[in-house]
Coordinates of C-alpha atoms in Angstrom, one line a residue:
M9 CA -17.9 -16.0 -20.3
S10 CA -20.5 -16.3 -17.9
L11 CA -22.4 -12.9 -16.7
L12 CA -22.9 -13.9 -13.3
P13 CA -19.5 -14.7 -11.4
E14 CA -19.1 -17.8 -9.6
H15 CA -16.0 -16.3 -8.0
A16 CA -15.3 -12.7 -8.7
P17 CA -11.5 -12.4 -6.9
V18 CA -10.2 -9.4 -9.0
V19 CA -9.9 -6.0 -7.3
L20 CA -9.0 -3.3 -9.8
D21 CA -8.7 0.3 -10.3
I22 CA -9.5 3.0 -12.9
A23 CA -7.5 6.1 -14.2
G24 CA -9.9 9.0 -13.6
T25 CA -12.8 10.5 -12.1
T26 CA -15.4 9.3 -14.3
L27 CA -15.6 5.6 -16.0
D28 CA -14.5 5.2 -19.7
A29 CA -15.4 2.5 -22.0
D30 CA -12.5 0.2 -20.9
D31 CA -13.4 0.5 -17.2
R32 CA -17.1 -0.4 -17.9
R33 CA -16.0 -3.2 -19.6
R34 CA -13.4 -4.6 -16.9
L35 CA -15.8 -3.9 -14.3
Q36 CA -18.3 -6.0 -16.1
H37 CA -16.1 -8.8 -16.4
P38 CA -17.2 -11.9 -14.5
L39 CA -13.9 -12.2 -12.7
T40 CA -14.0 -8.5 -11.5
G41 CA -15.0 -8.4 -7.5
G42 CA -14.1 -5.1 -6.7
L43 CA -12.8 -1.4 -7.5
I44 CA -10.2 0.4 -5.5
L45 CA -10.5 4.3 -5.5
F46 CA -7.5 6.5 -5.0
A47 CA -6.9 10.3 -4.8
R48 CA -6.8 10.7 -8.8
N49 CA -10.5 9.3 -8.6
W50 CA -11.6 12.3 -6.5
A51 CA -12.6 15.9 -7.5
D52 CA -15.6 16.4 -5.0
R53 CA -18.5 14.9 -3.5
R54 CA -20.9 15.0 -6.2
Q55 CA -18.4 13.7 -8.4
L56 CA -17.7 10.4 -6.2
V57 CA -21.3 9.9 -5.8
E58 CA -22.0 9.9 -9.5
L59 CA -19.0 7.8 -9.8
T60 CA -20.3 4.9 -7.5
V61 CA -23.8 5.2 -8.7
E62 CA -22.5 4.4 -12.2
V63 CA -20.5 1.5 -11.1
K64 CA -23.1 0.1 -9.2
S65 CA -25.4 0.2 -11.9
L66 CA -23.1 -1.9 -13.9
R67 CA -22.3 -4.4 -11.1
P68 CA -24.5 -4.1 -8.1
D69 CA -22.4 -6.5 -6.5
V70 CA -19.0 -5.1 -7.0
L71 CA -17.2 -4.2 -3.7
I72 CA -16.2 -0.4 -4.0
C73 CA -13.1 -0.1 -1.6
V74 CA -10.5 2.5 -0.8
D75 CA -7.2 3.2 1.6
H76 CA -8.7 5.3 4.1
E77 CA -7.2 5.1 7.2
G78 CA -6.9 8.7 8.8
G79 CA -3.3 10.5 9.1
R80 CA -1.3 10.3 5.7
V81 CA -3.4 7.5 4.2
Q82 CA -6.6 9.1 3.3
R83 CA -7.7 9.4 -0.1
F84 CA -10.5 12.1 0.3
R85 CA -9.6 15.1 2.1
T86 CA -11.7 17.9 0.8
D87 CA -15.4 18.8 0.5
G88 CA -16.4 18.0 3.7
F89 CA -14.5 15.2 4.7
T90 CA -13.2 15.2 8.1
H91 CA -9.4 14.8 8.6
L92 CA -9.0 12.0 10.8
P93 CA -6.0 11.5 12.8
P94 CA -3.3 9.1 12.4
M95 CA -3.6 5.9 14.3
R96 CA -0.6 6.5 16.6
R97 CA -2.7 9.8 18.1
L98 CA -5.0 7.1 19.3
G99 CA -2.1 5.2 20.9
E100 CA -0.9 8.2 22.6
L101 CA -4.4 9.0 24.2
W102 CA -4.2 5.5 25.5
M103 CA -1.2 6.5 27.5
E104 CA -3.1 9.3 29.0
D105 CA -6.9 8.0 29.6
A106 CA -7.4 4.3 28.1
L107 CA -11.2 4.7 28.2
R108 CA -11.1 7.8 26.5
A109 CA -9.1 6.6 23.7
T110 CA -11.2 3.7 23.0
E111 CA -14.2 6.0 22.6
A112 CA -12.3 8.2 20.6
A113 CA -11.3 5.1 18.4
T114 CA -14.9 4.3 17.9
A115 CA -15.7 7.7 17.0
C116 CA -13.0 7.6 14.3
G117 CA -14.3 4.4 12.8
Y118 CA -17.8 5.8 12.8
V119 CA -16.9 8.9 11.2
L120 CA -14.8 7.2 8.7
A121 CA -17.3 4.8 7.6
S122 CA -20.5 6.7 7.7
E123 CA -18.7 9.7 5.4
L124 CA -17.6 7.0 2.9
R125 CA -20.5 5.2 2.8
A126 CA -22.3 8.5 2.3
C127 CA -20.6 8.6 -1.1
G128 CA -21.3 4.9 -2.0
V129 CA -18.0 3.9 -0.9
D130 CA -18.5 0.1 0.6
F131 CA -15.4 -0.5 2.3
S132 CA -12.1 0.7 3.7
F133 CA -8.8 -1.5 4.1
T134 CA -8.5 -0.5 8.1
P135 CA -7.2 -1.0 10.6
V136 CA -3.5 -1.2 10.6
L137 CA -2.6 -4.0 13.2
D138 CA 1.0 -3.6 12.6
L139 CA 2.9 -3.1 15.9
D140 CA 5.2 0.1 16.1
H141 CA 8.6 -1.4 16.4
G142 CA 10.0 2.1 15.4
P143 CA 12.3 1.1 12.2
S144 CA 9.3 0.9 9.5
G145 CA 8.8 4.3 7.7
V146 CA 6.1 2.8 5.7
I147 CA 4.3 1.9 8.9
G148 CA 5.2 4.5 11.2
D149 CA 2.1 6.6 12.5
R150 CA -0.3 4.3 11.1
S151 CA 0.3 2.0 13.8
F152 CA -1.7 2.6 16.9
H153 CA 1.1 1.4 19.5
R154 CA 4.4 -0.9 20.3
D155 CA 1.9 -3.2 22.3
A156 CA 0.0 -5.6 20.9
R157 CA -2.7 -5.7 23.4
V158 CA -3.2 -1.9 22.9
V159 CA -3.3 -2.2 19.3
T160 CA -6.0 -4.8 19.4
L161 CA -8.2 -3.0 21.8
L162 CA -8.1 0.3 20.0
A163 CA -8.4 -1.6 16.7
K164 CA -11.6 -3.5 18.2
S165 CA -13.1 -0.3 19.0
L166 CA -12.3 1.2 15.9
M167 CA -14.1 -1.7 14.1
H168 CA -17.0 -1.1 16.5
G169 CA -17.6 2.5 14.9
L170 CA -17.2 1.1 11.4
L171 CA -19.8 -1.6 12.2
L172 CA -22.1 1.1 13.6
A173 CA -22.2 2.8 10.1
G174 CA -22.5 -0.5 8.6
M175 CA -19.1 -1.2 7.3
Q176 CA -17.0 -4.1 7.6
S177 CA -13.0 -4.2 8.5
C178 CA -9.8 -5.5 7.4
G179 CA -6.8 -6.2 9.5
K180 CA -3.5 -5.5 7.9
H181 CA -0.7 -6.6 7.3
F182 CA -0.6 -9.9 8.6
P183 CA 1.3 -11.4 10.4
G184 CA 2.9 -7.8 10.8
H185 CA 4.9 -5.4 8.8
G186 CA 6.3 -3.0 11.7
Y187 CA 9.4 -4.8 12.6
V188 CA 11.3 -4.5 9.1
A189 CA 12.5 -1.1 7.9
A190 CA 12.0 -1.8 4.1
D191 CA 8.8 -0.9 2.3
S192 CA 7.2 -3.5 0.5
H193 CA 5.9 -1.1 -2.1
V194 CA 9.5 -0.5 -3.5
D195 CA 11.8 -3.5 -1.9
I196 CA 11.3 -7.2 -0.4
P197 CA 11.4 -7.1 3.2
V198 CA 12.7 -10.0 5.0
D199 CA 11.7 -10.7 8.6
R200 CA 14.4 -13.0 10.0
R201 CA 12.4 -13.8 13.3
S202 CA 11.3 -17.0 14.6
L203 CA 7.6 -18.0 14.1
K204 CA 7.5 -18.3 17.8
A205 CA 8.6 -14.7 18.2
I206 CA 6.1 -13.3 15.7
L207 CA 3.0 -15.6 17.0
A208 CA 3.9 -14.1 20.5
E209 CA 3.8 -10.5 19.4
D210 CA 2.9 -9.0 15.9
A211 CA 0.3 -12.1 15.2
K212 CA -1.4 -11.6 18.5
P213 CA -3.8 -8.9 17.2
Y214 CA -5.2 -11.3 14.6
E215 CA -5.5 -14.2 17.2
W216 CA -7.4 -11.6 19.4
L217 CA -9.6 -10.5 16.9
S218 CA -10.2 -13.5 14.7
T219 CA -13.8 -13.6 15.5
A220 CA -14.5 -9.8 15.0
L221 CA -12.4 -9.2 11.8
T222 CA -14.0 -9.7 8.6
A223 CA -11.4 -9.5 6.2
V224 CA -7.4 -9.7 6.6
M225 CA -4.7 -8.6 4.1
P226 CA -1.1 -10.4 4.5
A227 CA 2.4 -8.7 4.0
H228 CA 4.3 -9.0 1.1
V229 CA 7.1 -10.0 3.5
I230 CA 9.4 -13.0 3.8
Y231 CA 9.8 -14.7 6.9
P232 CA 12.5 -17.2 5.9
K233 CA 12.1 -19.2 9.2
V234 CA 8.6 -20.1 8.5
D235 CA 8.3 -20.1 4.7
A236 CA 10.5 -18.8 1.9
L237 CA 7.4 -17.0 0.2
P238 CA 6.0 -13.8 1.1
A239 CA 3.0 -14.4 3.4
G240 CA 0.4 -13.3 1.0
F241 CA 1.6 -16.3 -1.3
S242 CA 2.1 -18.8 1.6
R243 CA -0.3 -21.5 2.3
R244 CA 1.4 -22.0 5.7
W245 CA 0.9 -18.5 6.9
L246 CA -2.6 -18.3 5.2
Q247 CA -4.1 -21.6 5.7
D248 CA -2.0 -23.4 8.3
I249 CA -1.4 -20.1 10.6
L250 CA -4.3 -17.5 10.0
R251 CA -7.1 -20.1 9.4
G252 CA -5.9 -23.1 11.3
R253 CA -4.2 -22.0 14.0
L254 CA -5.7 -18.5 14.6
G255 CA -9.1 -19.5 13.6
F256 CA -10.0 -16.4 11.0
T257 CA -12.7 -17.3 9.1
G258 CA -13.3 -13.9 6.9
A259 CA -12.1 -12.9 3.7
I260 CA -8.2 -12.8 2.5
F261 CA -7.1 -10.1 0.3
S262 CA -3.6 -10.0 -1.5
D263 CA -1.9 -6.8 -1.1
D264 CA -1.1 -5.0 -4.2
L265 CA 0.4 -7.5 -6.8
S266 CA 2.4 -4.4 -8.6
M267 CA 4.2 -4.0 -5.4
R268 CA 7.9 -4.7 -5.3
G269 CA 7.3 -7.2 -2.7
A270 CA 5.2 -9.2 -5.1
S271 CA 7.8 -9.4 -7.9
V272 CA 9.3 -12.4 -6.3
M273 CA 6.2 -14.5 -7.5
G274 CA 6.8 -13.2 -11.2
D275 CA 4.2 -11.2 -13.4
A276 CA 0.7 -10.2 -12.1
V277 CA -1.0 -13.4 -13.3
Q278 CA 1.6 -15.7 -11.8
G279 CA 1.2 -13.6 -8.5
A280 CA -2.6 -13.7 -8.6
V281 CA -2.6 -17.5 -9.2
A282 CA -0.1 -18.0 -6.3
A283 CA -2.2 -16.3 -3.8
L284 CA -5.4 -17.5 -4.9
Q285 CA -3.6 -21.1 -4.7
A286 CA -2.2 -20.0 -1.2
G287 CA -5.9 -19.0 0.1
C288 CA -6.5 -15.2 -0.7
D289 CA -10.1 -15.1 -1.7
L290 CA -9.5 -11.7 -3.5
V291 CA -6.3 -10.3 -5.3
L292 CA -5.7 -6.5 -5.7
L293 CA -3.8 -4.9 -8.8
C294 CA -3.7 -1.1 -8.5
N295 CA -2.2 2.0 -10.1
Q296 CA -2.0 -0.1 -13.7
S297 CA -5.0 1.7 -15.3
V298 CA -3.1 4.8 -15.9
V299 CA -0.2 2.7 -17.7
D300 CA -0.4 1.6 -21.3
G301 CA -4.3 2.2 -21.2
G302 CA -4.5 -0.5 -18.4
A303 CA -3.2 -3.4 -20.4
A304 CA -1.8 -4.9 -17.1
L305 CA -5.5 -5.2 -16.0
D306 CA -6.6 -6.7 -19.1
A307 CA -3.7 -9.4 -18.8
L308 CA -4.7 -10.3 -15.5
L309 CA -8.5 -10.8 -16.2
D310 CA -7.6 -12.9 -19.3
G311 CA -4.5 -14.6 -17.7
L312 CA -6.7 -15.7 -14.8
W313 CA -9.5 -16.9 -16.9
E314 CA -7.1 -18.9 -19.0
A315 CA -5.6 -20.4 -15.6
R316 CA -9.1 -21.5 -14.5
E317 CA -9.9 -23.0 -18.0
H318 CA -6.6 -25.1 -17.5
G319 CA -7.5 -26.1 -13.8
R320 CA -4.4 -24.0 -12.3
W321 CA -7.0 -21.8 -10.4
L322 CA -10.3 -23.0 -9.5
P323 CA -13.2 -20.8 -8.4
S324 CA -14.3 -21.0 -4.8
A325 CA -17.9 -20.5 -3.7
D326 CA -16.5 -20.1 -0.1
S327 CA -14.3 -17.2 -1.5
E328 CA -17.3 -15.7 -3.2
A329 CA -19.7 -15.9 -0.2
R330 CA -16.9 -14.4 2.0
R331 CA -16.6 -11.4 -0.8
L332 CA -20.2 -11.0 -0.8
D333 CA -20.4 -10.9 3.1
L334 CA -18.2 -7.4 2.9
L335 CA -21.0 -5.6 1.1
P336 CA -22.9 -3.2 3.3
Q337 CA -26.2 -4.6 4.3
D338 CA -28.3 -1.6 4.8
A339 CA -28.6 1.8 2.6
P340 CA -26.1 4.7 3.8
R341 CA -27.3 7.7 4.9
A342 CA -27.0 10.9 2.3
W343 CA -24.6 13.4 3.0
D344 CA -27.1 16.1 4.0
E345 CA -29.0 13.8 6.4
L346 CA -25.7 12.5 7.9
M347 CA -24.7 16.0 8.7
H348 CA -27.6 16.1 11.0
H349 CA -27.5 12.8 12.2
A350 CA -27.2 12.8 16.3
P351 CA -24.8 9.9 16.6
Y352 CA -22.5 11.2 13.7
Q353 CA -22.4 14.7 15.5
Q354 CA -21.5 12.8 19.0
A355 CA -18.8 11.0 16.9
L356 CA -17.4 14.2 15.8
A357 CA -17.1 15.6 19.2
R358 CA -15.4 12.5 20.3
L359 CA -12.8 12.8 17.9
P360 CA -9.1 13.4 19.2

């Protein structure tokens, strides 16, 4: 195996608050390009910093990620981390004072990114661009608003805050998960609307933000009037529509391949190959380090390597460049320095 990845598409997880020998081995695998952290990987800020420092000592180019949106999806909540509001709160504020809401959204993005970066985390899977149609419990208050225009402007404001703190953005879940009631973590959601209807509403934020977003995560939702495959495994959705029609040029992450919504593609290796063939640049496999010693992670790395050797998946220099573009370009402020940093203090004061 080459020691330097020509394309490192796999984003995996670890079981605990420190690295063990298996974690170190997997992180040094040439196909590993990212690490996603969860609440089980958190004890306190000192531990998180020690963990991220060790990860970077093994692989300086690995992208350390987390789902850290605010509201109920915020992995780190103690030892000084600010409790950020659910995005619906910003949408409610918009209805009272639109410009104050955009400022609050920028403040949320800045606080979110600067606190994570002070602990060595590079990237958060935010903002949620799903519209709040009502039936979706898994989206719910994670959505800014029902109106695609409001979602777009608040998301862009939040992304501005992320960028001010040196962090890139990831819009999710393309082309929209807010219309269906089923949760793709435990079900296979089906959205029976026409392409015209979806493009007119749910996909609009991706069109309006196509030059500003640096990454997109497609939904594990099937839109049968467009394609029989879930969006994250569909060349039509990813290549023809997202890249072709909407003009998106950034990185595309698959959603977690262990979710029920991905099971229609087979096992994780089959899902990863299908996602990469469809146009994903990176593939996630989450919460498998705690099952059977992480056997599924090893199976994915070995299976993808074999698929590459047999030509069923070809590494992409463009995909690798898009992955590397997500890494921060400057050094973060240390936590103690951040606490006295005037823009951070101002952002805290502007939170809703």
